[in-house]
Amino acid sequence: MLKNSNVNSDYKNSKNDKYPTPKFYFPKRFNLIVLGFLALTICYTTRTLLSTCVIFMNKEYHYGSTFKGVLLAAFSMGYTTTQLTAQFLCDKFGSKRIILFGLTMSICTLFLVPIAAPYKAAIVLVRVFCGIFQGIVMPSLNLLIANYFPITQRSTCAGMIWAGVYAGNVGISFISPVLLEYLNWRECFYIVGGACIIMWVVPWAIFISDNPKDLIGIHENEIRFINQTAPVEVKLKTLTQSQVVNIKTIMETGKSSKIKENSQNKNGGNDFQMLHSSSNSTSTVESSTESLNSMISDDVELKTSSDITIENSKKQINDEDERLPYSVAFKKLISSRGMLTIVYLNISCNWAYFLLLGWLPTWLSKELGINVGYKFAFFNALPFILCLAISIGFGRLSDKLLSMGVRKIILRKTFGGLCYGIPGIFLLMVSLVIPSHSTATKIAFVTISIAANGFSNTSYQLVTLDLSSKYSGVSMGIANICSAIPAFIGPLVGGFLLESFHGDWNKIFLISSSFYLFGTIVWLIFLKVDNVI
């Protein structure tokens, strides 16, 4: 976790600071950790609530396994359609508004489920629209993460935000069986939908902005810290046009066209004055050539692994005003080896994860012989509790190892190998080695298989930012489309296979294991994390 005692050390006060940071100042960029985490918690709450309630809906309306598979997959049908539109919409309307609109509308579909449930076509359509609205949320959130957090804190902060995925699964997997013991399934949708709106919508509207410099109460020193350690295209967003031109001149000629010396800079002052002047748009750059070059290239990746060089920074500055057409950005990303590896992994491996995600309550109900109460709720939520802990803990570890000089590619390959290799091994053991063993052993191994997905937040999720910070909405959109395909296929195929195998899960686990193990090999051999655009 990021401790507040260390926060102000990120931008220590100098005696020459005109506006010193208050002693107990809480960094406003951390608003995004809290509300982004909650946004993804709500995303997966609205996504997975049906997985538990469908057991009771099936008893009332006699859906059957095949239609249950269609219903569980319907969300992903809509989810794929809006992924690549997210960055375009964010550029036009702002990430904050797009996330607010998309997630609020997705929550509202929960209120329609009880009304549409008696009609198969209607309930499927409601779930499709839930996916359509939610499809723009995660790519838009990826853009905010790229803007808000420097590379020195990105793994930790992004991991904490993305941990909301597992918190949503934990919450709804535990709460819904308990609610269902006392209430009917219809009331679950109304209660959960109302709680989501109250907890998130108003705080997001007030405390989040598209650019961190516009956050309520943010201190100039925090803006400086983000600028000094963020990617170049993020740094330039808080500078005036005249300052950008002056920096270009310095980078090209080594001389400033408008350097204005003052006594504070002569006596060891820092770059805070320049940031303050940029916010008022009235002053010129008050810094030496040396300090400007330092500001442009002060990045942990440069310090530890030399992944970003001065020459790359110059090129990014020159290209800052030139936005590539989305078709060009898409082509550059989709043809890169790193993105192709993610595409393959998401299509081949994630179908097994989403099959387990959608059908876990049904499988547990069969193994335990119960489908309500605290015991069922505990085992239903346990895999996602472990996912949550892994996501946060190893996100922090990833940042720590990166700051110690461990290469980024090594970290991404290691955590990705754990993400895909662990379920491959344990599902293989469930299907071949211990099919006749105790229920507790089988539940433990399936739990470990699902929990390993917590490593995704320190592997392929971060690779979407590694490949491009500027177009991270596009890279996340591509990844999510490929992830949504198995999210659709997994539950659908699961229902078909269960009927074909007469309820035998061991064969399903064996098929899933083979995809996981082969995917691990592909990840370790072919992954690259070089910046593409």
JSON list of N, CA and C in Angstrom, two decimals, residues 219-289:
[
{"chain": "A", "resi": 219, "resn": "HIS", "atom": "N", "xyz": [-2.47, 20.33, -4.99]},
{"chain": "A", "resi": 219, "resn": "HIS", "atom": "CA", "xyz": [-1.38, 21.25, -4.73]},
{"chain": "A", "resi": 219, "resn": "HIS", "atom": "C", "xyz": [-0.44, 21.31, -5.93]},
{"chain": "A", "resi": 220, "resn": "GLU", "atom": "N", "xyz": [0.16, 22.47, -6.14]},
{"chain": "A", "resi": 220, "resn": "GLU", "atom": "CA", "xyz": [1.08, 22.65, -7.26]},
{"chain": "A", "resi": 220, "resn": "GLU", "atom": "C", "xyz": [2.25, 21.65, -7.22]},
{"chain": "A", "resi": 221, "resn": "ASN", "atom": "N", "xyz": [2.70, 21.32, -6.03]},
{"chain": "A", "resi": 221, "resn": "ASN", "atom": "CA", "xyz": [3.83, 20.40, -5.92]},
{"chain": "A", "resi": 221, "resn": "ASN", "atom": "C", "xyz": [3.45, 18.99, -6.38]},
{"chain": "A", "resi": 222, "resn": "GLU", "atom": "N", "xyz": [2.19, 18.62, -6.19]},
{"chain": "A", "resi": 222, "resn": "GLU", "atom": "CA", "xyz": [1.76, 17.31, -6.68]},
{"chain": "A", "resi": 222, "resn": "GLU", "atom": "C", "xyz": [1.71, 17.30, -8.20]},
{"chain": "A", "resi": 223, "resn": "ILE", "atom": "N", "xyz": [1.26, 18.41, -8.78]},
{"chain": "A", "resi": 223, "resn": "ILE", "atom": "CA", "xyz": [1.28, 18.52, -10.24]},
{"chain": "A", "resi": 223, "resn": "ILE", "atom": "C", "xyz": [2.71, 18.41, -10.75]},
{"chain": "A", "resi": 224, "resn": "ARG", "atom": "N", "xyz": [3.63, 19.06, -10.07]},
{"chain": "A", "resi": 224, "resn": "ARG", "atom": "CA", "xyz": [5.04, 19.00, -10.46]},
{"chain": "A", "resi": 224, "resn": "ARG", "atom": "C", "xyz": [5.56, 17.56, -10.40]},
{"chain": "A", "resi": 225, "resn": "PHE", "atom": "N", "xyz": [5.20, 16.84, -9.32]},
{"chain": "A", "resi": 225, "resn": "PHE", "atom": "CA", "xyz": [5.65, 15.47, -9.17]},
{"chain": "A", "resi": 225, "resn": "PHE", "atom": "C", "xyz": [5.13, 14.59, -10.31]},
{"chain": "A", "resi": 226, "resn": "ILE", "atom": "N", "xyz": [3.85, 14.75, -10.65]},
{"chain": "A", "resi": 226, "resn": "ILE", "atom": "CA", "xyz": [3.28, 13.97, -11.76]},
{"chain": "A", "resi": 226, "resn": "ILE", "atom": "C", "xyz": [3.99, 14.32, -13.06]},
{"chain": "A", "resi": 227, "resn": "ASN", "atom": "N", "xyz": [4.25, 15.61, -13.29]},
{"chain": "A", "resi": 227, "resn": "ASN", "atom": "CA", "xyz": [4.91, 16.05, -14.52]},
{"chain": "A", "resi": 227, "resn": "ASN", "atom": "C", "xyz": [6.33, 15.54, -14.64]},
{"chain": "A", "resi": 228, "resn": "GLN", "atom": "N", "xyz": [7.05, 15.50, -13.52]},
{"chain": "A", "resi": 228, "resn": "GLN", "atom": "CA", "xyz": [8.46, 15.13, -13.56]},
{"chain": "A", "resi": 228, "resn": "GLN", "atom": "C", "xyz": [8.67, 13.65, -13.82]},
{"chain": "A", "resi": 229, "resn": "THR", "atom": "N", "xyz": [7.68, 12.83, -13.48]},
{"chain": "A", "resi": 229, "resn": "THR", "atom": "CA", "xyz": [7.88, 11.39, -13.58]},
{"chain": "A", "resi": 229, "resn": "THR", "atom": "C", "xyz": [6.90, 10.69, -14.50]},
{"chain": "A", "resi": 230, "resn": "ALA", "atom": "N", "xyz": [5.96, 11.44, -15.09]},
{"chain": "A", "resi": 230, "resn": "ALA", "atom": "CA", "xyz": [5.00, 10.84, -16.01]},
{"chain": "A", "resi": 230, "resn": "ALA", "atom": "C", "xyz": [5.57, 10.80, -17.41]},
{"chain": "A", "resi": 231, "resn": "PRO", "atom": "N", "xyz": [4.94, 10.02, -18.34]},
{"chain": "A", "resi": 231, "resn": "PRO", "atom": "CA", "xyz": [5.37, 10.05, -19.73]},
{"chain": "A", "resi": 231, "resn": "PRO", "atom": "C", "xyz": [5.33, 11.46, -20.29]},
{"chain": "A", "resi": 232, "resn": "VAL", "atom": "N", "xyz": [6.12, 11.73, -21.30]},
{"chain": "A", "resi": 232, "resn": "VAL", "atom": "CA", "xyz": [6.27, 13.07, -21.85]},
{"chain": "A", "resi": 232, "resn": "VAL", "atom": "C", "xyz": [4.94, 13.65, -22.31]},
{"chain": "A", "resi": 233, "resn": "GLU", "atom": "N", "xyz": [4.09, 12.83, -22.96]},
{"chain": "A", "resi": 233, "resn": "GLU", "atom": "CA", "xyz": [2.84, 13.39, -23.47]},
{"chain": "A", "resi": 233, "resn": "GLU", "atom": "C", "xyz": [1.92, 13.81, -22.34]},
{"chain": "A", "resi": 234, "resn": "VAL", "atom": "N", "xyz": [2.07, 13.21, -21.13]},
{"chain": "A", "resi": 234, "resn": "VAL", "atom": "CA", "xyz": [1.27, 13.63, -19.98]},
{"chain": "A", "resi": 234, "resn": "VAL", "atom": "C", "xyz": [1.84, 14.90, -19.39]},
{"chain": "A", "resi": 235, "resn": "LYS", "atom": "N", "xyz": [3.18, 15.02, -19.34]},
{"chain": "A", "resi": 235, "resn": "LYS", "atom": "CA", "xyz": [3.81, 16.21, -18.79]},
{"chain": "A", "resi": 235, "resn": "LYS", "atom": "C", "xyz": [3.38, 17.47, -19.52]},
{"chain": "A", "resi": 236, "resn": "LEU", "atom": "N", "xyz": [3.32, 17.40, -20.83]},
{"chain": "A", "resi": 236, "resn": "LEU", "atom": "CA", "xyz": [3.06, 18.59, -21.63]},
{"chain": "A", "resi": 236, "resn": "LEU", "atom": "C", "xyz": [1.64, 19.11, -21.47]},
{"chain": "A", "resi": 237, "resn": "LYS", "atom": "N", "xyz": [0.75, 18.27, -20.93]},
{"chain": "A", "resi": 237, "resn": "LYS", "atom": "CA", "xyz": [-0.65, 18.70, -20.82]},
{"chain": "A", "resi": 237, "resn": "LYS", "atom": "C", "xyz": [-0.82, 19.87, -19.86]},
{"chain": "A", "resi": 238, "resn": "THR", "atom": "N", "xyz": [0.09, 20.02, -18.90]},
{"chain": "A", "resi": 238, "resn": "THR", "atom": "CA", "xyz": [-0.06, 21.10, -17.93]},
{"chain": "A", "resi": 238, "resn": "THR", "atom": "C", "xyz": [0.82, 22.30, -18.26]},
{"chain": "A", "resi": 239, "resn": "LEU", "atom": "N", "xyz": [1.45, 22.33, -19.43]},
{"chain": "A", "resi": 239, "resn": "LEU", "atom": "CA", "xyz": [2.27, 23.46, -19.84]},
{"chain": "A", "resi": 239, "resn": "LEU", "atom": "C", "xyz": [1.54, 24.31, -20.85]},
{"chain": "A", "resi": 240, "resn": "THR", "atom": "N", "xyz": [1.89, 25.58, -20.91]},
{"chain": "A", "resi": 240, "resn": "THR", "atom": "CA", "xyz": [1.31, 26.47, -21.90]},
{"chain": "A", "resi": 240, "resn": "THR", "atom": "C", "xyz": [1.97, 26.22, -23.25]},
{"chain": "A", "resi": 241, "resn": "GLN", "atom": "N", "xyz": [1.33, 26.71, -24.31]},
{"chain": "A", "resi": 241, "resn": "GLN", "atom": "CA", "xyz": [1.88, 26.52, -25.66]},
{"chain": "A", "resi": 241, "resn": "GLN", "atom": "C", "xyz": [3.25, 27.18, -25.78]},
{"chain": "A", "resi": 242, "resn": "SER", "atom": "N", "xyz": [3.43, 28.37, -25.18]},
{"chain": "A", "resi": 242, "resn": "SER", "atom": "CA", "xyz": [4.72, 29.06, -25.28]},
{"chain": "A", "resi": 242, "resn": "SER", "atom": "C", "xyz": [5.82, 28.27, -24.58]},
{"chain": "A", "resi": 243, "resn": "GLN", "atom": "N", "xyz": [5.47, 27.59, -23.48]},
{"chain": "A", "resi": 243, "resn": "GLN", "atom": "CA", "xyz": [6.46, 26.79, -22.79]},
{"chain": "A", "resi": 243, "resn": "GLN", "atom": "C", "xyz": [6.86, 25.56, -23.60]},
{"chain": "A", "resi": 244, "resn": "VAL", "atom": "N", "xyz": [5.86, 24.94, -24.26]},
{"chain": "A", "resi": 244, "resn": "VAL", "atom": "CA", "xyz": [6.16, 23.78, -25.10]},
{"chain": "A", "resi": 244, "resn": "VAL", "atom": "C", "xyz": [7.11, 24.17, -26.23]},
{"chain": "A", "resi": 245, "resn": "VAL", "atom": "N", "xyz": [6.82, 25.35, -26.87]},
{"chain": "A", "resi": 245, "resn": "VAL", "atom": "CA", "xyz": [7.69, 25.84, -27.94]},
{"chain": "A", "resi": 245, "resn": "VAL", "atom": "C", "xyz": [9.09, 26.10, -27.41]},
{"chain": "A", "resi": 246, "resn": "ASN", "atom": "N", "xyz": [9.18, 26.68, -26.23]},
{"chain": "A", "resi": 246, "resn": "ASN", "atom": "CA", "xyz": [10.48, 26.98, -25.65]},
{"chain": "A", "resi": 246, "resn": "ASN", "atom": "C", "xyz": [11.27, 25.71, -25.34]},
{"chain": "A", "resi": 247, "resn": "ILE", "atom": "N", "xyz": [10.56, 24.69, -24.83]},
{"chain": "A", "resi": 247, "resn": "ILE", "atom": "CA", "xyz": [11.23, 23.42, -24.55]},
{"chain": "A", "resi": 247, "resn": "ILE", "atom": "C", "xyz": [11.74, 22.79, -25.84]},
{"chain": "A", "resi": 248, "resn": "LYS", "atom": "N", "xyz": [10.93, 22.86, -26.91]},
{"chain": "A", "resi": 248, "resn": "LYS", "atom": "CA", "xyz": [11.37, 22.32, -28.20]},
{"chain": "A", "resi": 248, "resn": "LYS", "atom": "C", "xyz": [12.64, 23.03, -28.66]},
{"chain": "A", "resi": 249, "resn": "THR", "atom": "N", "xyz": [12.67, 24.36, -28.48]},
{"chain": "A", "resi": 249, "resn": "THR", "atom": "CA", "xyz": [13.85, 25.13, -28.89]},
{"chain": "A", "resi": 249, "resn": "THR", "atom": "C", "xyz": [15.08, 24.68, -28.12]},
{"chain": "A", "resi": 250, "resn": "ILE", "atom": "N", "xyz": [14.90, 24.48, -26.82]},
{"chain": "A", "resi": 250, "resn": "ILE", "atom": "CA", "xyz": [16.02, 24.04, -25.99]},
{"chain": "A", "resi": 250, "resn": "ILE", "atom": "C", "xyz": [16.51, 22.66, -26.43]},
{"chain": "A", "resi": 251, "resn": "MET", "atom": "N", "xyz": [15.57, 21.75, -26.69]},
{"chain": "A", "resi": 251, "resn": "MET", "atom": "CA", "xyz": [15.96, 20.39, -27.08]},
{"chain": "A", "resi": 251, "resn": "MET", "atom": "C", "xyz": [16.67, 20.38, -28.42]},
{"chain": "A", "resi": 252, "resn": "GLU", "atom": "N", "xyz": [16.29, 21.32, -29.31]},
{"chain": "A", "resi": 252, "resn": "GLU", "atom": "CA", "xyz": [16.87, 21.34, -30.65]},
{"chain": "A", "resi": 252, "resn": "GLU", "atom": "C", "xyz": [18.18, 22.12, -30.71]},
{"chain": "A", "resi": 253, "resn": "THR", "atom": "N", "xyz": [18.28, 23.24, -29.96]},
{"chain": "A", "resi": 253, "resn": "THR", "atom": "CA", "xyz": [19.45, 24.12, -30.10]},
{"chain": "A", "resi": 253, "resn": "THR", "atom": "C", "xyz": [20.30, 24.21, -28.85]},
{"chain": "A", "resi": 254, "resn": "GLY", "atom": "N", "xyz": [19.72, 23.76, -27.71]},
{"chain": "A", "resi": 254, "resn": "GLY", "atom": "CA", "xyz": [20.46, 23.90, -26.45]},
{"chain": "A", "resi": 254, "resn": "GLY", "atom": "C", "xyz": [20.32, 25.28, -25.86]},
{"chain": "A", "resi": 255, "resn": "LYS", "atom": "N", "xyz": [19.52, 26.17, -26.50]},
{"chain": "A", "resi": 255, "resn": "LYS", "atom": "CA", "xyz": [19.35, 27.54, -25.99]},
{"chain": "A", "resi": 255, "resn": "LYS", "atom": "C", "xyz": [17.87, 27.86, -25.86]},
{"chain": "A", "resi": 256, "resn": "SER", "atom": "N", "xyz": [17.56, 28.57, -24.81]},
{"chain": "A", "resi": 256, "resn": "SER", "atom": "CA", "xyz": [16.17, 28.97, -24.61]},
{"chain": "A", "resi": 256, "resn": "SER", "atom": "C", "xyz": [15.92, 30.32, -25.26]},
{"chain": "A", "resi": 257, "resn": "SER", "atom": "N", "xyz": [14.74, 30.44, -25.88]},
{"chain": "A", "resi": 257, "resn": "SER", "atom": "CA", "xyz": [14.39, 31.72, -26.50]},
{"chain": "A", "resi": 257, "resn": "SER", "atom": "C", "xyz": [13.85, 32.71, -25.49]},
{"chain": "A", "resi": 258, "resn": "LYS", "atom": "N", "xyz": [13.42, 32.22, -24.30]},
{"chain": "A", "resi": 258, "resn": "LYS", "atom": "CA", "xyz": [12.78, 33.11, -23.34]},
{"chain": "A", "resi": 258, "resn": "LYS", "atom": "C", "xyz": [13.17, 32.80, -21.91]},
{"chain": "A", "resi": 259, "resn": "ILE", "atom": "N", "xyz": [14.40, 32.37, -21.68]},
{"chain": "A", "resi": 259, "resn": "ILE", "atom": "CA", "xyz": [14.78, 32.04, -20.30]},
{"chain": "A", "resi": 259, "resn": "ILE", "atom": "C", "xyz": [14.92, 33.32, -19.51]},
{"chain": "A", "resi": 260, "resn": "LYS", "atom": "N", "xyz": [14.25, 33.37, -18.39]},
{"chain": "A", "resi": 260, "resn": "LYS", "atom": "CA", "xyz": [14.25, 34.55, -17.56]},
{"chain": "A", "resi": 260, "resn": "LYS", "atom": "C", "xyz": [14.81, 34.18, -16.20]},
{"chain": "A", "resi": 261, "resn": "GLU", "atom": "N", "xyz": [16.05, 34.59, -15.96]},
{"chain": "A", "resi": 261, "resn": "GLU", "atom": "CA", "xyz": [16.74, 34.23, -14.72]},
{"chain": "A", "resi": 261, "resn": "GLU", "atom": "C", "xyz": [16.16, 35.04, -13.56]},
{"chain": "A", "resi": 262, "resn": "ASN", "atom": "N", "xyz": [16.11, 34.43, -12.40]},
{"chain": "A", "resi": 262, "resn": "ASN", "atom": "CA", "xyz": [15.78, 35.17, -11.20]},
{"chain": "A", "resi": 262, "resn": "ASN", "atom": "C", "xyz": [16.59, 34.66, -10.03]},
{"chain": "A", "resi": 263, "resn": "SER", "atom": "N", "xyz": [16.53, 35.38, -8.94]},
{"chain": "A", "resi": 263, "resn": "SER", "atom": "CA", "xyz": [17.39, 35.06, -7.81]},
{"chain": "A", "resi": 263, "resn": "SER", "atom": "C", "xyz": [17.06, 33.71, -7.21]},
{"chain": "A", "resi": 264, "resn": "GLN", "atom": "N", "xyz": [15.80, 33.29, -7.28]},
{"chain": "A", "resi": 264, "resn": "GLN", "atom": "CA", "xyz": [15.45, 32.02, -6.69]},
{"chain": "A", "resi": 264, "resn": "GLN", "atom": "C", "xyz": [16.11, 30.87, -7.41]},
{"chain": "A", "resi": 265, "resn": "ASN", "atom": "N", "xyz": [16.11, 30.90, -8.75]},
{"chain": "A", "resi": 265, "resn": "ASN", "atom": "CA", "xyz": [16.76, 29.84, -9.51]},
{"chain": "A", "resi": 265, "resn": "ASN", "atom": "C", "xyz": [18.26, 29.89, -9.31]},
{"chain": "A", "resi": 266, "resn": "LYS", "atom": "N", "xyz": [18.83, 31.09, -9.20]},
{"chain": "A", "resi": 266, "resn": "LYS", "atom": "CA", "xyz": [20.27, 31.20, -9.02]},
{"chain": "A", "resi": 266, "resn": "LYS", "atom": "C", "xyz": [20.70, 30.60, -7.69]},
{"chain": "A", "resi": 267, "resn": "ASN", "atom": "N", "xyz": [19.80, 30.63, -6.70]},
{"chain": "A", "resi": 267, "resn": "ASN", "atom": "CA", "xyz": [20.14, 30.14, -5.38]},
{"chain": "A", "resi": 267, "resn": "ASN", "atom": "C", "xyz": [19.66, 28.72, -5.15]},
{"chain": "A", "resi": 268, "resn": "GLY", "atom": "N", "xyz": [19.54, 27.95, -6.21]},
{"chain": "A", "resi": 268, "resn": "GLY", "atom": "CA", "xyz": [19.20, 26.53, -6.06]},
{"chain": "A", "resi": 268, "resn": "GLY", "atom": "C", "xyz": [17.72, 26.25, -6.06]},
{"chain": "A", "resi": 269, "resn": "GLY", "atom": "N", "xyz": [16.89, 27.16, -6.58]},
{"chain": "A", "resi": 269, "resn": "GLY", "atom": "CA", "xyz": [15.47, 26.93, -6.63]},
{"chain": "A", "resi": 269, "resn": "GLY", "atom": "C", "xyz": [15.13, 25.77, -7.54]},
{"chain": "A", "resi": 270, "resn": "ASN", "atom": "N", "xyz": [13.87, 25.29, -7.46]},
{"chain": "A", "resi": 270, "resn": "ASN", "atom": "CA", "xyz": [13.46, 24.14, -8.26]},
{"chain": "A", "resi": 270, "resn": "ASN", "atom": "C", "xyz": [12.51, 24.58, -9.37]},
{"chain": "A", "resi": 271, "resn": "ASP", "atom": "N", "xyz": [11.87, 23.58, -10.00]},
{"chain": "A", "resi": 271, "resn": "ASP", "atom": "CA", "xyz": [11.01, 23.86, -11.15]},
{"chain": "A", "resi": 271, "resn": "ASP", "atom": "C", "xyz": [9.59, 24.23, -10.75]},
{"chain": "A", "resi": 272, "resn": "PHE", "atom": "N", "xyz": [9.35, 24.40, -9.45]},
{"chain": "A", "resi": 272, "resn": "PHE", "atom": "CA", "xyz": [7.99, 24.71, -9.01]},
{"chain": "A", "resi": 272, "resn": "PHE", "atom": "C", "xyz": [7.47, 26.01, -9.59]},
{"chain": "A", "resi": 273, "resn": "GLN", "atom": "N", "xyz": [8.37, 27.04, -9.70]},
{"chain": "A", "resi": 273, "resn": "GLN", "atom": "CA", "xyz": [7.95, 28.33, -10.24]},
{"chain": "A", "resi": 273, "resn": "GLN", "atom": "C", "xyz": [7.41, 28.18, -11.65]},
{"chain": "A", "resi": 274, "resn": "MET", "atom": "N", "xyz": [8.06, 27.33, -12.45]},
{"chain": "A", "resi": 274, "resn": "MET", "atom": "CA", "xyz": [7.62, 27.17, -13.82]},
{"chain": "A", "resi": 274, "resn": "MET", "atom": "C", "xyz": [6.23, 26.54, -13.87]},
{"chain": "A", "resi": 275, "resn": "LEU", "atom": "N", "xyz": [5.97, 25.53, -12.98]},
{"chain": "A", "resi": 275, "resn": "LEU", "atom": "CA", "xyz": [4.68, 24.91, -12.96]},
{"chain": "A", "resi": 275, "resn": "LEU", "atom": "C", "xyz": [3.60, 25.88, -12.50]},
{"chain": "A", "resi": 276, "resn": "HIS", "atom": "N", "xyz": [3.95, 26.72, -11.52]},
{"chain": "A", "resi": 276, "resn": "HIS", "atom": "CA", "xyz": [2.98, 27.71, -11.05]},
{"chain": "A", "resi": 276, "resn": "HIS", "atom": "C", "xyz": [2.65, 28.70, -12.14]},
{"chain": "A", "resi": 277, "resn": "SER", "atom": "N", "xyz": [3.67, 29.10, -12.89]},
{"chain": "A", "resi": 277, "resn": "SER", "atom": "CA", "xyz": [3.41, 30.06, -13.96]},
{"chain": "A", "resi": 277, "resn": "SER", "atom": "C", "xyz": [2.60, 29.44, -15.07]},
{"chain": "A", "resi": 278, "resn": "SER", "atom": "N", "xyz": [2.77, 28.14, -15.32]},
{"chain": "A", "resi": 278, "resn": "SER", "atom": "CA", "xyz": [2.02, 27.51, -16.39]},
{"chain": "A", "resi": 278, "resn": "SER", "atom": "C", "xyz": [0.54, 27.45, -16.06]},
{"chain": "A", "resi": 279, "resn": "SER", "atom": "N", "xyz": [0.21, 27.29, -14.76]},
{"chain": "A", "resi": 279, "resn": "SER", "atom": "CA", "xyz": [-1.20, 27.24, -14.41]},
{"chain": "A", "resi": 279, "resn": "SER", "atom": "C", "xyz": [-1.87, 28.58, -14.59]},
{"chain": "A", "resi": 280, "resn": "ASN", "atom": "N", "xyz": [-1.11, 29.69, -14.48]},
{"chain": "A", "resi": 280, "resn": "ASN", "atom": "CA", "xyz": [-1.67, 31.02, -14.69]},
{"chain": "A", "resi": 280, "resn": "ASN", "atom": "C", "xyz": [-1.55, 31.48, -16.13]},
{"chain": "A", "resi": 281, "resn": "SER", "atom": "N", "xyz": [-0.79, 30.74, -16.95]},
{"chain": "A", "resi": 281, "resn": "SER", "atom": "CA", "xyz": [-0.60, 31.04, -18.37]},
{"chain": "A", "resi": 281, "resn": "SER", "atom": "C", "xyz": [-0.08, 32.45, -18.60]},
{"chain": "A", "resi": 282, "resn": "THR", "atom": "N", "xyz": [0.78, 33.00, -17.69]},
{"chain": "A", "resi": 282, "resn": "THR", "atom": "CA", "xyz": [1.26, 34.36, -17.86]},
{"chain": "A", "resi": 282, "resn": "THR", "atom": "C", "xyz": [2.77, 34.46, -17.90]},
{"chain": "A", "resi": 283, "resn": "SER", "atom": "N", "xyz": [3.48, 33.42, -17.40]},
{"chain": "A", "resi": 283, "resn": "SER", "atom": "CA", "xyz": [4.92, 33.52, -17.29]},
{"chain": "A", "resi": 283, "resn": "SER", "atom": "C", "xyz": [5.61, 32.68, -18.34]},
{"chain": "A", "resi": 284, "resn": "THR", "atom": "N", "xyz": [6.89, 32.92, -18.50]},
{"chain": "A", "resi": 284, "resn": "THR", "atom": "CA", "xyz": [7.69, 32.11, -19.41]},
{"chain": "A", "resi": 284, "resn": "THR", "atom": "C", "xyz": [8.46, 31.07, -18.63]},
{"chain": "A", "resi": 285, "resn": "VAL", "atom": "N", "xyz": [9.17, 30.21, -19.34]},
{"chain": "A", "resi": 285, "resn": "VAL", "atom": "CA", "xyz": [9.91, 29.14, -18.66]},
{"chain": "A", "resi": 285, "resn": "VAL", "atom": "C", "xyz": [11.03, 29.74, -17.84]},
{"chain": "A", "resi": 286, "resn": "GLU", "atom": "N", "xyz": [11.06, 29.42, -16.53]},
{"chain": "A", "resi": 286, "resn": "GLU", "atom": "CA", "xyz": [12.06, 29.97, -15.63]},
{"chain": "A", "resi": 286, "resn": "GLU", "atom": "C", "xyz": [12.96, 28.84, -15.16]},
{"chain": "A", "resi": 287, "resn": "SER", "atom": "N", "xyz": [13.67, 28.28, -16.09]},
{"chain": "A", "resi": 287, "resn": "SER", "atom": "CA", "xyz": [14.49, 27.12, -15.77]},
{"chain": "A", "resi": 287, "resn": "SER", "atom": "C", "xyz": [15.67, 27.07, -16.71]},
{"chain": "A", "resi": 288, "resn": "SER", "atom": "N", "xyz": [16.73, 26.43, -16.28]},
{"chain": "A", "resi": 288, "resn": "SER", "atom": "CA", "xyz": [17.91, 26.27, -17.12]},
{"chain": "A", "resi": 288, "resn": "SER", "atom": "C", "xyz": [17.72, 25.14, -18.09]},
{"chain": "A", "resi": 289, "resn": "THR", "atom": "N", "xyz": [18.61, 25.08, -19.10]},
{"chain": "A", "resi": 289, "resn": "THR", "atom": "CA", "xyz": [18.56, 23.98, -20.07]},
{"chain": "A", "resi": 289, "resn": "THR", "atom": "C", "xyz": [18.70, 22.65, -19.37]}
]
